Amino acid sequence: MAASAPTPHGTGFPTEGRCGYYVEKKKRFCRMVVAAGKRFCGEHAGAAEEENARKRILCPLDPKHTVYEDQLAKHLKKCNSRERPKPDFFIQDINAGLKDETEIPEQLVPISFLSEEQMGNLIKKLRKASEGLNSTLKDQIMSHPALHDALNDPKNGDSATKHLKQQASILGNIEKLKLLGPRRCFVEFGAGKGKLSHWVDIALKDAEKVHFILVEKVTTRFKVDGKHRKKNSVFERLQIDIQHLCLNKIPLLSKEKLPVVGIGKHLCGVATDLALRCLVETYAASCEERNEEPLAKRVKNDKTEKEINTLAKEGNEKNIPEKWTPVAGIVIALCCHHRCDWRHYVGKEYFRALGLGAVEFHYFQRMSSWATCGMQKTSLEASNISTKRKDKQNDGSEEHDDGGYRITDDSTESLPGFLTVEEKKKIGHLCKLLIDQGRINYLQQKGFNPALQYYTDPLVSLENVLLTALPNHSSSPETTA
């Protein structure tokens, strides 16, 4: 508790009905409401003479708050920081991948500590490993009529417009892959406010049996999924780390057995790998082992000619793939490769086949940040970006600053003097491409037809690559990787 004795220090007096404790660190009185007849709030009552007989101690579950020592046992039963029972779909590290301690050295020096020779060798390995890869992806910038009015709203600021353009393009790509249709479950990883699912729901109108599962590990403010009241749509939000999520233990999926479409907008680094493993290993593989046939497939097989004609007239039948699998498709906008992790990375086999391992992966993922923050900023520009970010955080905007070059912890250590800014950007893009190619290889090995494409203009977002995948027997996306 960072505070001084309860003295006014010449600052006047506390507001009526508020705590009379002067907080030295904040140079003001505590603003907590006090109980009738009391001078101090519960947090600061220990400083008052009338409360001296009772001692307050730090809560052992969360030292950010205190509790009366004689009420500790009672408090621990209701403290918000207490450990709560885990849901059935929580299975520790189920999507984490195998942990091999021998592969990862205890400590790797920062990039700025590498000699010019060491850096040169890393870049040679990167270029050799990237030979034959198409470093220029196909533009697949699309839109969708569901967002037409929102995109043309004159009240939109630059940030809102950029996010809407990305959501519209992702939605357009989902439709192009014939994944935007009835009788399926959309699982949005890293859902945040749930806006991507919101627009999918709007686009589907009154399509039958559409479910949404929004996965986010932190508490989120200004959520939009609670606003939906359509009788044909069901929204369920799960506060859980993807690393521990077992989809086939979710009652909604185990009961309905609808095919899953995995979606995400700017799914950061390691979360992408966890989501891929969650979908194609944990969920799809377990369903195949049990020989479960998704409900949507049975519905399609049992349809009468009249039902099929009705769906065709409504334009929904075109969005039903020829054959169903537990995972009908994946559409994820990639982000933050510098936050990947070797243990969780799904492309290990691909890296090993190229003669690369944990050490090279570590430096490549750090160097990947050069693609988006390799441009050095003046101190004034950096200050302006920092200020804008604080403003965004205060107004509840989404996490990613899509408008300009990011200034991250990596940028200060990633500037070897013998490389120009343009060279660093090219190397950063190569690192991203190689990491993504490992994901492509992984999905191919798991029976999917994956592709990488640009889904938005770099002026809208520097993180503008979309990963898509369909099961091999489905209508294939145009491969670009």
Tab-separated table of C-alpha atoms in Angstrom:
chain	number	residue	atom	x	y	z
A	1	MET	CA	0.000	0.000	0.000
A	2	ALA	CA	1.812	3.086	-1.279
A	3	ALA	CA	0.450	5.878	0.919
A	4	SER	CA	1.311	8.184	3.771
A	5	ALA	CA	-0.395	8.938	7.053
A	6	PRO	CA	-3.902	10.355	6.708
A	7	THR	CA	-2.958	14.029	6.623
A	8	PRO	CA	-4.378	16.697	4.279
A	9	HIS	CA	-0.923	18.201	3.495
A	10	GLY	CA	-2.527	21.501	2.670
A	11	THR	CA	-4.703	20.007	-0.037
A	12	GLY	CA	-8.067	20.781	1.567
A	13	PHE	CA	-10.450	18.104	2.784
A	14	PRO	CA	-11.890	14.863	1.367
A	15	THR	CA	-15.222	14.917	-0.413
A	16	GLU	CA	-18.179	14.208	1.811
A	17	GLY	CA	-18.940	10.506	1.997
A	18	ARG	CA	-15.503	9.604	0.675
A	19	CYS	CA	-12.460	8.132	2.408
A	20	GLY	CA	-10.379	10.560	4.471
A	21	TYR	CA	-7.067	8.795	3.782
A	22	TYR	CA	-4.474	10.909	1.945
A	23	VAL	CA	-2.639	8.869	-0.723
A	24	GLU	CA	0.853	10.344	-0.970
A	25	LYS	CA	1.680	8.684	-4.290
A	26	LYS	CA	-1.360	10.210	-6.011
A	27	LYS	CA	-1.233	13.511	-4.084
A	28	ARG	CA	-4.921	13.326	-3.262
A	29	PHE	CA	-7.438	11.755	-0.893
A	30	CYS	CA	-8.750	8.242	-1.542
A	31	ARG	CA	-12.020	8.431	-3.467
A	32	MET	CA	-13.622	5.234	-2.161
A	33	VAL	CA	-17.116	5.530	-0.647
A	34	VAL	CA	-17.154	4.923	3.129
A	35	ALA	CA	-19.760	3.195	5.273
A	36	ALA	CA	-22.147	5.307	7.335
A	37	GLY	CA	-20.398	6.765	10.369
A	38	LYS	CA	-16.899	5.837	9.120
A	39	ARG	CA	-14.015	8.118	8.112
A	40	PHE	CA	-12.063	5.572	6.083
A	41	CYS	CA	-12.788	2.910	3.465
A	42	GLY	CA	-12.090	-0.735	4.221
A	43	GLU	CA	-8.719	-0.587	2.487
A	44	HIS	CA	-7.441	2.277	4.639
A	45	ALA	CA	-9.340	1.626	7.846
A	46	GLY	CA	-6.196	0.192	9.425
A	47	ALA	CA	-4.694	3.688	9.424
A	48	ALA	CA	-7.522	5.110	11.495
A	49	GLU	CA	-7.317	5.240	15.272
A	50	GLU	CA	-10.712	3.629	15.752
A	51	GLU	CA	-9.634	0.665	13.614
A	52	ASN	CA	-6.198	0.140	15.122
A	53	ALA	CA	-7.337	-3.007	16.913
A	54	ARG	CA	-7.850	-4.840	13.579
A	55	LYS	CA	-4.916	-5.560	11.308
A	56	ARG	CA	-5.113	-5.663	7.513
A	57	ILE	CA	-2.796	-7.961	5.573
A	58	LEU	CA	-2.053	-8.593	1.907
A	59	CYS	CA	-4.328	-11.159	0.292
A	60	PRO	CA	-2.245	-14.313	-0.378
A	61	LEU	CA	-4.113	-14.892	-3.660
A	62	ASP	CA	-3.556	-11.381	-4.992
A	63	PRO	CA	-1.246	-8.951	-3.134
A	64	LYS	CA	-2.823	-6.014	-4.972
A	65	HIS	CA	-5.480	-5.816	-2.287
A	66	THR	CA	-5.692	-6.286	1.492
A	67	VAL	CA	-8.056	-7.982	3.907
A	68	TYR	CA	-8.677	-8.018	7.653
A	69	GLU	CA	-6.513	-10.745	9.170
A	70	ASP	CA	-9.386	-12.078	11.270
A	71	GLN	CA	-11.566	-12.384	8.126
A	72	LEU	CA	-8.961	-14.076	5.888
A	73	ALA	CA	-10.599	-17.516	5.843
A	74	LYS	CA	-13.952	-16.032	4.836
A	75	HIS	CA	-12.352	-13.796	2.214
A	76	LEU	CA	-10.436	-16.631	0.522
A	77	LYS	CA	-13.722	-18.400	-0.244
A	78	LYS	CA	-15.071	-15.461	-2.241
A	79	CYS	CA	-11.930	-13.642	-3.471
A	80	ASN	CA	-12.129	-12.910	-7.191
A	81	SER	CA	-8.562	-14.198	-7.550
A	82	ARG	CA	-9.371	-17.647	-6.181
A	83	GLU	CA	-8.879	-20.669	-8.388
A	84	ARG	CA	-12.149	-21.679	-9.955
A	85	PRO	CA	-13.209	-25.158	-11.108
A	86	LYS	CA	-11.951	-25.907	-14.619
A	87	PRO	CA	-14.587	-26.626	-17.293
A	88	ASP	CA	-14.641	-30.008	-19.044
A	89	PHE	CA	-13.143	-28.487	-22.195
A	90	PHE	CA	-10.046	-27.378	-20.261
A	91	ILE	CA	-7.269	-29.961	-20.694
A	92	GLN	CA	-3.851	-28.748	-19.608
A	93	ASP	CA	-1.490	-28.153	-22.571
A	94	ILE	CA	-3.547	-30.275	-24.960
A	95	ASN	CA	-2.582	-28.054	-27.920
A	96	ALA	CA	0.905	-27.128	-26.714
A	97	GLY	CA	2.889	-29.645	-28.735
A	98	LEU	CA	5.736	-31.796	-27.481
A	99	LYS	CA	8.262	-30.179	-25.199
A	100	ASP	CA	11.866	-31.045	-25.990
A	101	GLU	CA	14.145	-29.207	-23.582
A	102	THR	CA	17.295	-30.462	-25.343
A	103	GLU	CA	16.505	-28.509	-28.519
A	104	ILE	CA	16.357	-25.054	-26.967
A	105	PRO	CA	19.535	-23.591	-25.430
A	106	GLU	CA	19.098	-22.099	-21.980
A	107	GLN	CA	19.961	-18.599	-23.106
A	108	LEU	CA	20.266	-17.042	-26.545
A	109	VAL	CA	21.945	-13.674	-26.936
A	110	PRO	CA	19.917	-10.765	-28.396
A	111	ILE	CA	20.312	-10.042	-32.099
A	112	SER	CA	22.210	-6.855	-31.301
A	113	PHE	CA	24.943	-8.972	-29.624
A	114	LEU	CA	25.579	-11.091	-32.727
A	115	SER	CA	28.709	-10.380	-34.729
A	116	GLU	CA	28.499	-9.365	-38.368
A	117	GLU	CA	29.742	-12.838	-39.318
A	118	GLN	CA	27.109	-14.598	-37.201
A	119	MET	CA	24.365	-12.401	-38.628
A	120	GLY	CA	25.633	-13.036	-42.154
A	121	ASN	CA	25.496	-16.795	-41.602
A	122	LEU	CA	21.910	-16.564	-40.334
A	123	ILE	CA	20.862	-14.540	-43.376
A	124	LYS	CA	22.556	-17.082	-45.700
A	125	LYS	CA	20.624	-19.902	-44.051
A	126	LEU	CA	17.407	-17.921	-44.380
A	127	ARG	CA	17.927	-17.225	-48.089
A	128	LYS	CA	18.886	-20.819	-48.826
A	129	ALA	CA	15.842	-22.154	-46.957
A	130	SER	CA	13.594	-19.693	-48.819
A	131	GLU	CA	14.767	-20.683	-52.305
A	132	GLY	CA	11.820	-21.604	-54.487
A	133	LEU	CA	9.236	-19.933	-52.274
A	134	ASN	CA	7.019	-17.353	-53.950
A	135	SER	CA	7.716	-14.223	-51.922
A	136	THR	CA	4.970	-12.257	-53.704
A	137	LEU	CA	1.563	-13.619	-52.811
A	138	LYS	CA	-1.582	-13.162	-54.834
A	139	ASP	CA	-3.848	-10.231	-54.016
A	140	GLN	CA	-7.165	-11.518	-52.729
A	141	ILE	CA	-8.599	-8.221	-51.482
A	142	MET	CA	-12.347	-8.660	-51.310
A	143	SER	CA	-15.429	-7.156	-49.706
A	144	HIS	CA	-18.918	-8.201	-48.705
A	145	PRO	CA	-22.277	-6.424	-48.996
A	146	ALA	CA	-23.003	-7.081	-45.310
A	147	LEU	CA	-20.516	-4.320	-44.428
A	148	HIS	CA	-21.524	-1.868	-47.148
A	149	ASP	CA	-23.450	0.496	-44.876
A	150	ALA	CA	-20.865	0.325	-42.091
A	151	LEU	CA	-18.021	1.086	-44.510
A	152	ASN	CA	-19.848	4.133	-45.852
A	153	ASP	CA	-20.783	5.538	-42.467
A	154	PRO	CA	-19.434	9.137	-42.401
A	155	LYS	CA	-18.928	8.893	-38.627
A	156	ASN	CA	-16.109	6.355	-39.048
A	157	GLY	CA	-12.609	7.396	-38.108
A	158	ASP	CA	-9.504	6.091	-39.882
A	159	SER	CA	-9.018	3.237	-37.421
A	160	ALA	CA	-12.640	2.044	-37.652
A	161	THR	CA	-12.542	2.177	-41.456
A	162	LYS	CA	-9.358	0.120	-41.598
A	163	HIS	CA	-10.776	-2.578	-39.330
A	164	LEU	CA	-14.007	-2.692	-41.348
A	165	LYS	CA	-12.085	-3.095	-44.609
A	166	GLN	CA	-10.193	-6.042	-43.153
A	167	GLN	CA	-13.340	-7.657	-41.772
A	168	ALA	CA	-15.078	-7.181	-45.142
A	169	SER	CA	-12.209	-8.837	-46.990
A	170	ILE	CA	-12.027	-11.758	-44.565
A	171	LEU	CA	-15.780	-12.216	-44.928
A	172	GLY	CA	-15.468	-12.096	-48.718
A	173	ASN	CA	-12.764	-14.770	-48.610
A	174	ILE	CA	-14.879	-16.965	-46.317
A	175	GLU	CA	-17.711	-16.750	-48.841
A	176	LYS	CA	-15.397	-17.449	-51.778
A	177	LEU	CA	-14.328	-20.682	-50.094
A	178	LYS	CA	-18.017	-21.697	-49.753
A	179	LEU	CA	-17.748	-21.634	-45.972
A	180	LEU	CA	-20.378	-18.968	-45.414
A	181	GLY	CA	-23.525	-21.061	-45.099
A	182	PRO	CA	-26.005	-22.729	-42.739
A	183	ARG	CA	-25.547	-25.684	-40.368
A	184	ARG	CA	-22.039	-25.047	-39.127
A	185	CYS	CA	-20.175	-23.689	-36.148
A	186	PHE	CA	-17.788	-20.759	-36.488
A	187	VAL	CA	-15.012	-20.786	-33.884
A	188	GLU	CA	-13.358	-17.372	-33.636
A	189	PHE	CA	-9.927	-17.623	-32.003
A	190	GLY	CA	-8.581	-14.519	-30.281
A	191	ALA	CA	-12.084	-13.119	-30.589
A	192	GLY	CA	-11.570	-9.884	-28.640
A	193	LYS	CA	-14.836	-7.968	-28.951
A	194	GLY	CA	-16.239	-10.579	-31.327
A	195	LYS	CA	-16.667	-8.260	-34.300
A	196	LEU	CA	-15.610	-10.795	-36.953
A	197	SER	CA	-18.272	-13.257	-35.754
A	198	HIS	CA	-20.711	-10.352	-35.625
A	199	TRP	CA	-20.284	-9.667	-39.334
A	200	VAL	CA	-20.427	-13.356	-40.228
A	201	ASP	CA	-23.738	-13.513	-38.387
A	202	ILE	CA	-25.034	-10.429	-40.209
A	203	ALA	CA	-23.994	-11.913	-43.563
A	204	LEU	CA	-25.772	-15.205	-42.843
A	205	LYS	CA	-29.092	-13.429	-42.152
A	206	ASP	CA	-31.603	-16.133	-41.175
A	207	ALA	CA	-29.537	-19.196	-42.077
A	208	GLU	CA	-30.491	-22.177	-39.924
A	209	LYS	CA	-28.382	-23.885	-37.265
A	210	VAL	CA	-25.510	-21.425	-37.100
A	211	HIS	CA	-23.437	-21.397	-33.930
A	212	PHE	CA	-20.561	-19.186	-32.839
A	213	ILE	CA	-17.919	-20.032	-30.244
A	214	LEU	CA	-15.744	-17.049	-29.326
A	215	VAL	CA	-12.434	-17.959	-27.700
A	216	GLU	CA	-10.544	-15.275	-25.769
A	217	LYS	CA	-8.262	-15.788	-22.780
A	218	VAL	CA	-8.744	-12.355	-21.212
A	219	THR	CA	-11.763	-10.419	-20.034
A	220	THR	CA	-12.905	-8.142	-22.844
A	221	ARG	CA	-14.805	-4.878	-22.644
A	222	PHE	CA	-17.288	-3.567	-25.244
A	223	LYS	CA	-18.157	-7.061	-26.531
A	224	VAL	CA	-20.663	-7.168	-29.387
A	225	ASP	CA	-21.676	-10.841	-29.280
A	226	GLY	CA	-24.174	-10.201	-26.475
A	227	LYS	CA	-26.243	-7.972	-28.761
A	228	HIS	CA	-27.392	-10.805	-31.004
A	229	ARG	CA	-30.919	-12.024	-30.515
A	230	LYS	CA	-31.501	-14.034	-33.702
A	231	LYS	CA	-33.348	-17.270	-33.032
A	232	ASN	CA	-31.196	-19.246	-35.495
A	233	SER	CA	-27.832	-18.141	-34.074
A	234	VAL	CA	-26.237	-19.224	-30.815
A	235	PHE	CA	-23.276	-17.312	-29.358
A	236	GLU	CA	-21.058	-18.813	-26.668
A	237	ARG	CA	-17.965	-17.079	-25.289
A	238	LEU	CA	-15.161	-19.113	-23.692
A	239	GLN	CA	-12.557	-17.373	-21.552
A	240	ILE	CA	-9.689	-19.812	-21.977
A	241	ASP	CA	-6.177	-19.988	-23.417
A	242	ILE	CA	-6.232	-21.834	-26.770
A	243	GLN	CA	-3.363	-23.941	-25.432
A	244	HIS	CA	-5.787	-25.762	-23.116
A	245	LEU	CA	-8.929	-25.822	-25.288
A	246	CYS	CA	-10.441	-29.187	-26.252
A	247	LEU	CA	-13.196	-28.446	-28.769
A	248	ASN	CA	-14.816	-31.869	-28.672
A	249	LYS	CA	-15.524	-31.405	-24.955
A	250	ILE	CA	-17.682	-28.339	-25.612
A	251	PRO	CA	-21.323	-29.413	-25.112
A	252	LEU	CA	-22.492	-27.363	-28.098
A	253	LEU	CA	-20.175	-29.208	-30.488
A	254	SER	CA	-20.474	-32.656	-28.955
A	255	LYS	CA	-24.268	-32.429	-29.104
A	256	GLU	CA	-24.861	-30.792	-32.500
A	257	LYS	CA	-21.792	-32.255	-34.258
A	258	LEU	CA	-21.749	-29.388	-36.727
A	259	PRO	CA	-18.704	-28.951	-38.970
A	260	VAL	CA	-16.354	-26.284	-37.634
A	261	VAL	CA	-14.989	-23.253	-39.465
A	262	GLY	CA	-11.970	-21.763	-37.664
A	263	ILE	CA	-11.655	-17.999	-38.131
A	264	GLY	CA	-9.539	-15.220	-36.662
A	265	LYS	CA	-8.473	-11.656	-37.325
A	266	HIS	CA	-4.876	-10.846	-36.422
A	267	LEU	CA	-4.231	-13.960	-34.380
A	268	CYS	CA	-0.896	-13.218	-32.751
A	269	GLY	CA	2.125	-15.452	-33.321
A	270	VAL	CA	1.925	-18.495	-31.113
A	271	ALA	CA	-1.896	-18.338	-30.934
A	272	THR	CA	-2.063	-19.234	-34.640
A	273	ASP	CA	-0.084	-22.429	-34.083
A	274	LEU	CA	-2.167	-23.332	-31.037
A	275	ALA	CA	-5.387	-22.737	-33.006
A	276	LEU	CA	-4.224	-24.893	-35.940
A	277	ARG	CA	-3.305	-27.743	-33.622
A	278	CYS	CA	-6.587	-27.312	-31.747
A	279	LEU	CA	-8.547	-27.684	-34.996
A	280	VAL	CA	-6.707	-30.325	-37.017
A	281	GLU	CA	-5.193	-32.491	-34.288
A	282	THR	CA	-7.259	-32.206	-31.124
A	283	TYR	CA	-10.671	-31.844	-32.750
A	284	ALA	CA	-10.612	-33.298	-36.279
A	285	ALA	CA	-8.434	-36.279	-35.378
A	286	SER	CA	-10.540	-37.207	-32.345
A	287	CYS	CA	-13.769	-37.023	-34.367
A	288	GLU	CA	-12.290	-39.281	-37.058
A	289	GLU	CA	-11.108	-41.771	-34.430
A	290	ARG	CA	-14.670	-42.032	-33.117
A	291	ASN	CA	-15.978	-42.240	-36.719
A	292	GLU	CA	-18.459	-39.499	-35.965
A	293	GLU	CA	-20.406	-38.161	-38.896
A	294	PRO	CA	-21.156	-34.431	-38.585
A	295	LEU	CA	-24.833	-33.611	-38.317
A	296	ALA	CA	-24.678	-31.319	-41.364
A	297	LYS	CA	-23.522	-34.216	-43.539
A	298	ARG	CA	-26.386	-36.387	-42.332
A	299	VAL	CA	-28.833	-33.541	-42.935
A	300	LYS	CA	-27.579	-33.118	-46.479
A	301	ASN	CA	-27.712	-36.840	-47.200
A	302	ASP	CA	-31.266	-37.057	-45.850
A	303	LYS	CA	-32.589	-34.030	-47.726
A	304	THR	CA	-35.609	-34.507	-49.913
A	305	GLU	CA	-35.554	-33.117	-53.419
A	306	LYS	CA	-37.973	-30.407	-52.300
A	307	GLU	CA	-35.613	-29.225	-49.519
A	308	ILE	CA	-32.652	-29.136	-51.893
A	309	ASN	CA	-34.592	-27.061	-54.424
A	310	THR	CA	-35.644	-24.653	-51.654
A	311	LEU	CA	-32.045	-24.193	-50.507
A	312	ALA	CA	-30.892	-23.687	-54.082
A	313	LYS	CA	-33.452	-20.907	-54.545
A	314	GLU	CA	-32.258	-19.242	-51.345
A	315	GLY	CA	-28.661	-19.406	-52.555
A	316	ASN	CA	-27.519	-21.538	-49.615
A	317	GLU	CA	-26.894	-24.867	-51.351
A	318	LYS	CA	-23.867	-23.451	-53.193
A	319	ASN	CA	-22.218	-22.924	-49.833
A	320	ILE	CA	-22.463	-26.589	-48.814
A	321	PRO	CA	-19.219	-28.439	-49.670
A	322	GLU	CA	-19.544	-31.726	-51.527
A	323	LYS	CA	-18.286	-33.709	-48.549
A	324	TRP	CA	-18.159	-32.748	-44.908
A	325	THR	CA	-15.437	-33.197	-42.338
A	326	PRO	CA	-15.257	-32.127	-38.677
A	327	VAL	CA	-13.272	-29.052	-39.801
A	328	ALA	CA	-14.871	-27.562	-42.909
A	329	GLY	CA	-12.250	-24.828	-43.304
A	330	ILE	CA	-9.817	-22.361	-41.763
A	331	VAL	CA	-9.544	-18.607	-42.451
A	332	ILE	CA	-7.072	-16.742	-40.238
A	333	ALA	CA	-5.473	-13.327	-40.717
A	334	LEU	CA	-1.903	-13.754	-39.471
A	335	CYS	CA	-0.033	-11.400	-37.165
A	336	CYS	CA	3.015	-10.884	-34.923
A	337	HIS	CA	5.385	-13.642	-36.063
A	338	HIS	CA	7.954	-12.303	-33.580
A	339	ARG	CA	5.742	-13.732	-30.828
A	340	CYS	CA	5.956	-17.314	-32.099
A	341	ASP	CA	7.418	-20.056	-29.924
A	342	TRP	CA	9.411	-23.105	-31.035
A	343	ARG	CA	7.652	-25.505	-28.670
A	344	HIS	CA	4.215	-24.608	-29.984
A	345	TYR	CA	5.203	-24.079	-33.641
A	346	VAL	CA	3.469	-26.566	-35.967
A	347	GLY	CA	6.137	-26.377	-38.687
A	348	LYS	CA	9.021	-28.014	-36.814
A	349	GLU	CA	9.290	-30.912	-39.273
A	350	TYR	CA	9.517	-28.467	-42.169
A	351	PHE	CA	12.327	-26.545	-40.463
A	352	ARG	CA	14.224	-29.735	-39.616
A	353	ALA	CA	13.957	-30.933	-43.229
A	354	LEU	CA	15.721	-27.696	-44.236
A	355	GLY	CA	18.508	-28.312	-41.722
A	356	LEU	CA	17.168	-25.674	-39.344
A	357	GLY	CA	16.278	-25.960	-35.677
A	358	ALA	CA	15.264	-24.105	-32.541
A	359	VAL	CA	18.161	-21.618	-32.640
A	360	GLU	CA	17.533	-20.523	-36.235
A	361	PHE	CA	13.789	-20.348	-35.561
A	362	HIS	CA	14.418	-18.114	-32.540
A	363	TYR	CA	16.393	-15.589	-34.559
A	364	PHE	CA	14.132	-15.765	-37.611
A	365	GLN	CA	11.052	-15.020	-35.513
A	366	ARG	CA	12.855	-12.082	-33.907
A	367	MET	CA	13.998	-10.811	-37.313
A	368	SER	CA	10.450	-11.125	-38.680
A	369	SER	CA	9.596	-7.904	-36.840
A	370	TRP	CA	11.829	-6.041	-39.308
A	371	ALA	CA	9.058	-6.394	-41.902
A	372	THR	CA	6.782	-4.090	-39.909
A	373	CYS	CA	9.121	-2.020	-37.728
A	374	GLY	CA	12.348	-1.966	-39.716
A	375	MET	CA	11.754	1.684	-40.573
A	376	GLN	CA	13.475	3.786	-37.950
A	377	LYS	CA	11.364	6.629	-36.579
A	378	THR	CA	12.473	9.938	-35.214
A	379	SER	CA	11.950	10.393	-31.496
A	380	LEU	CA	9.076	12.780	-32.244
A	381	GLU	CA	7.320	10.283	-34.531
A	382	ALA	CA	7.776	7.497	-32.013
A	383	SER	CA	6.340	9.737	-29.320
A	384	ASN	CA	3.304	10.509	-31.481
A	385	ILE	CA	2.716	6.782	-32.132
A	386	SER	CA	3.014	6.054	-28.430
A	387	THR	CA	0.479	8.785	-27.630
A	388	LYS	CA	-1.944	7.464	-30.257
A	389	ARG	CA	-1.645	3.985	-28.794
A	390	LYS	CA	-2.475	5.215	-25.315
A	391	ASP	CA	-5.505	7.011	-26.711
A	392	LYS	CA	-6.618	3.831	-28.487
A	393	GLN	CA	-6.286	1.795	-25.325
A	394	ASN	CA	-8.312	4.363	-23.410
A	395	ASP	CA	-11.177	4.389	-25.898
A	396	GLY	CA	-11.443	0.595	-26.015
A	397	SER	CA	-10.153	0.186	-29.580
A	398	GLU	CA	-8.754	-3.121	-30.774
A	399	GLU	CA	-5.220	-4.092	-29.862
A	400	HIS	CA	-3.495	-3.693	-33.199
A	401	ASP	CA	-2.312	-0.412	-34.618
A	402	ASP	CA	-2.894	-1.131	-38.290
A	403	GLY	CA	-2.001	2.267	-39.623
A	404	GLY	CA	1.775	2.510	-39.406
A	405	TYR	CA	5.015	0.835	-38.528
A	406	ARG	CA	4.973	-0.787	-35.110
A	407	ILE	CA	7.516	0.167	-32.522
A	408	THR	CA	8.142	-2.971	-30.477
A	409	ASP	CA	10.705	-4.243	-28.020
A	410	ASP	CA	12.418	-5.961	-30.947
A	411	SER	CA	13.059	-2.847	-32.978
A	412	THR	CA	15.841	-1.502	-30.778
A	413	GLU	CA	17.838	-4.742	-30.831
A	414	SER	CA	17.284	-5.594	-34.486
A	415	LEU	CA	19.326	-3.012	-36.337
A	416	PRO	CA	22.724	-4.378	-37.429
A	417	GLY	CA	24.640	-1.543	-39.007
A	418	PHE	CA	25.635	-3.292	-42.243
A	419	LEU	CA	22.003	-3.684	-43.404
A	420	THR	CA	19.944	-0.947	-45.000
A	421	VAL	CA	16.310	-0.327	-44.038
A	422	GLU	CA	15.064	-1.925	-47.265
A	423	GLU	CA	17.286	-4.982	-46.755
A	424	LYS	CA	15.941	-5.400	-43.228
A	425	LYS	CA	12.352	-5.203	-44.502
A	426	LYS	CA	13.022	-7.861	-47.151
A	427	ILE	CA	14.679	-10.145	-44.605
A	428	GLY	CA	11.768	-9.627	-42.215
A	429	HIS	CA	9.290	-10.623	-44.936
A	430	LEU	CA	11.366	-13.704	-45.777
A	431	CYS	CA	11.302	-14.744	-42.114
A	432	LYS	CA	7.513	-14.376	-42.023
A	433	LEU	CA	7.151	-16.314	-45.269
A	434	LEU	CA	9.353	-19.175	-44.058
A	435	ILE	CA	7.459	-19.461	-40.752
A	436	ASP	CA	4.142	-19.424	-42.634
A	437	GLN	CA	5.425	-22.021	-45.097
A	438	GLY	CA	6.000	-24.350	-42.155
A	439	ARG	CA	2.319	-23.917	-41.304
A	440	ILE	CA	1.359	-24.608	-44.926
A	441	ASN	CA	3.432	-27.798	-44.879
A	442	TYR	CA	1.807	-28.863	-41.585
A	443	LEU	CA	-1.709	-28.404	-42.968
A	444	GLN	CA	-0.812	-30.322	-46.137
A	445	GLN	CA	0.436	-33.218	-44.020
A	446	LYS	CA	-2.872	-33.170	-42.119
A	447	GLY	CA	-4.979	-33.522	-45.276
A	448	PHE	CA	-5.771	-29.865	-46.021
A	449	ASN	CA	-5.279	-27.705	-49.076
A	450	PRO	CA	-3.849	-24.454	-47.638
A	451	ALA	CA	-2.991	-21.122	-49.231
A	452	LEU	CA	-1.526	-17.731	-48.358
A	453	GLN	CA	-2.729	-14.493	-49.914
A	454	TYR	CA	-2.789	-10.743	-49.331
A	455	TYR	CA	-6.263	-9.896	-48.072
A	456	THR	CA	-5.843	-6.150	-47.558
A	457	ASP	CA	-3.662	-3.278	-48.712
A	458	PRO	CA	-0.485	-2.658	-46.650
A	459	LEU	CA	-1.686	0.919	-46.163
A	460	VAL	CA	-4.641	-0.562	-44.278
A	461	SER	CA	-2.541	-3.045	-42.301
A	462	LEU	CA	1.075	-4.146	-42.566
A	463	GLU	CA	-0.079	-7.528	-41.244
A	464	ASN	CA	-1.972	-8.274	-44.442
A	465	VAL	CA	-1.546	-12.028	-45.034
A	466	LEU	CA	-4.490	-14.414	-44.810
A	467	LEU	CA	-4.059	-18.156	-44.233
A	468	THR	CA	-6.874	-20.291	-45.656
A	469	ALA	CA	-7.320	-24.062	-45.760
A	470	LEU	CA	-9.952	-26.528	-46.930
A	471	PRO	CA	-9.984	-30.315	-46.589
A	472	ASN	CA	-8.431	-31.909	-49.691
A	473	HIS	CA	-11.715	-33.310	-50.981
A	474	SER	CA	-13.492	-29.921	-50.797
A	475	SER	CA	-13.517	-27.159	-53.355
A	476	SER	CA	-9.936	-25.975	-53.322
A	477	PRO	CA	-8.780	-22.411	-52.807
A	478	GLU	CA	-6.457	-20.965	-55.382
A	479	THR	CA	-3.081	-21.936	-53.975
A	480	THR	CA	-0.569	-19.128	-53.841
A	481	ALA	CA	2.167	-20.558	-51.642
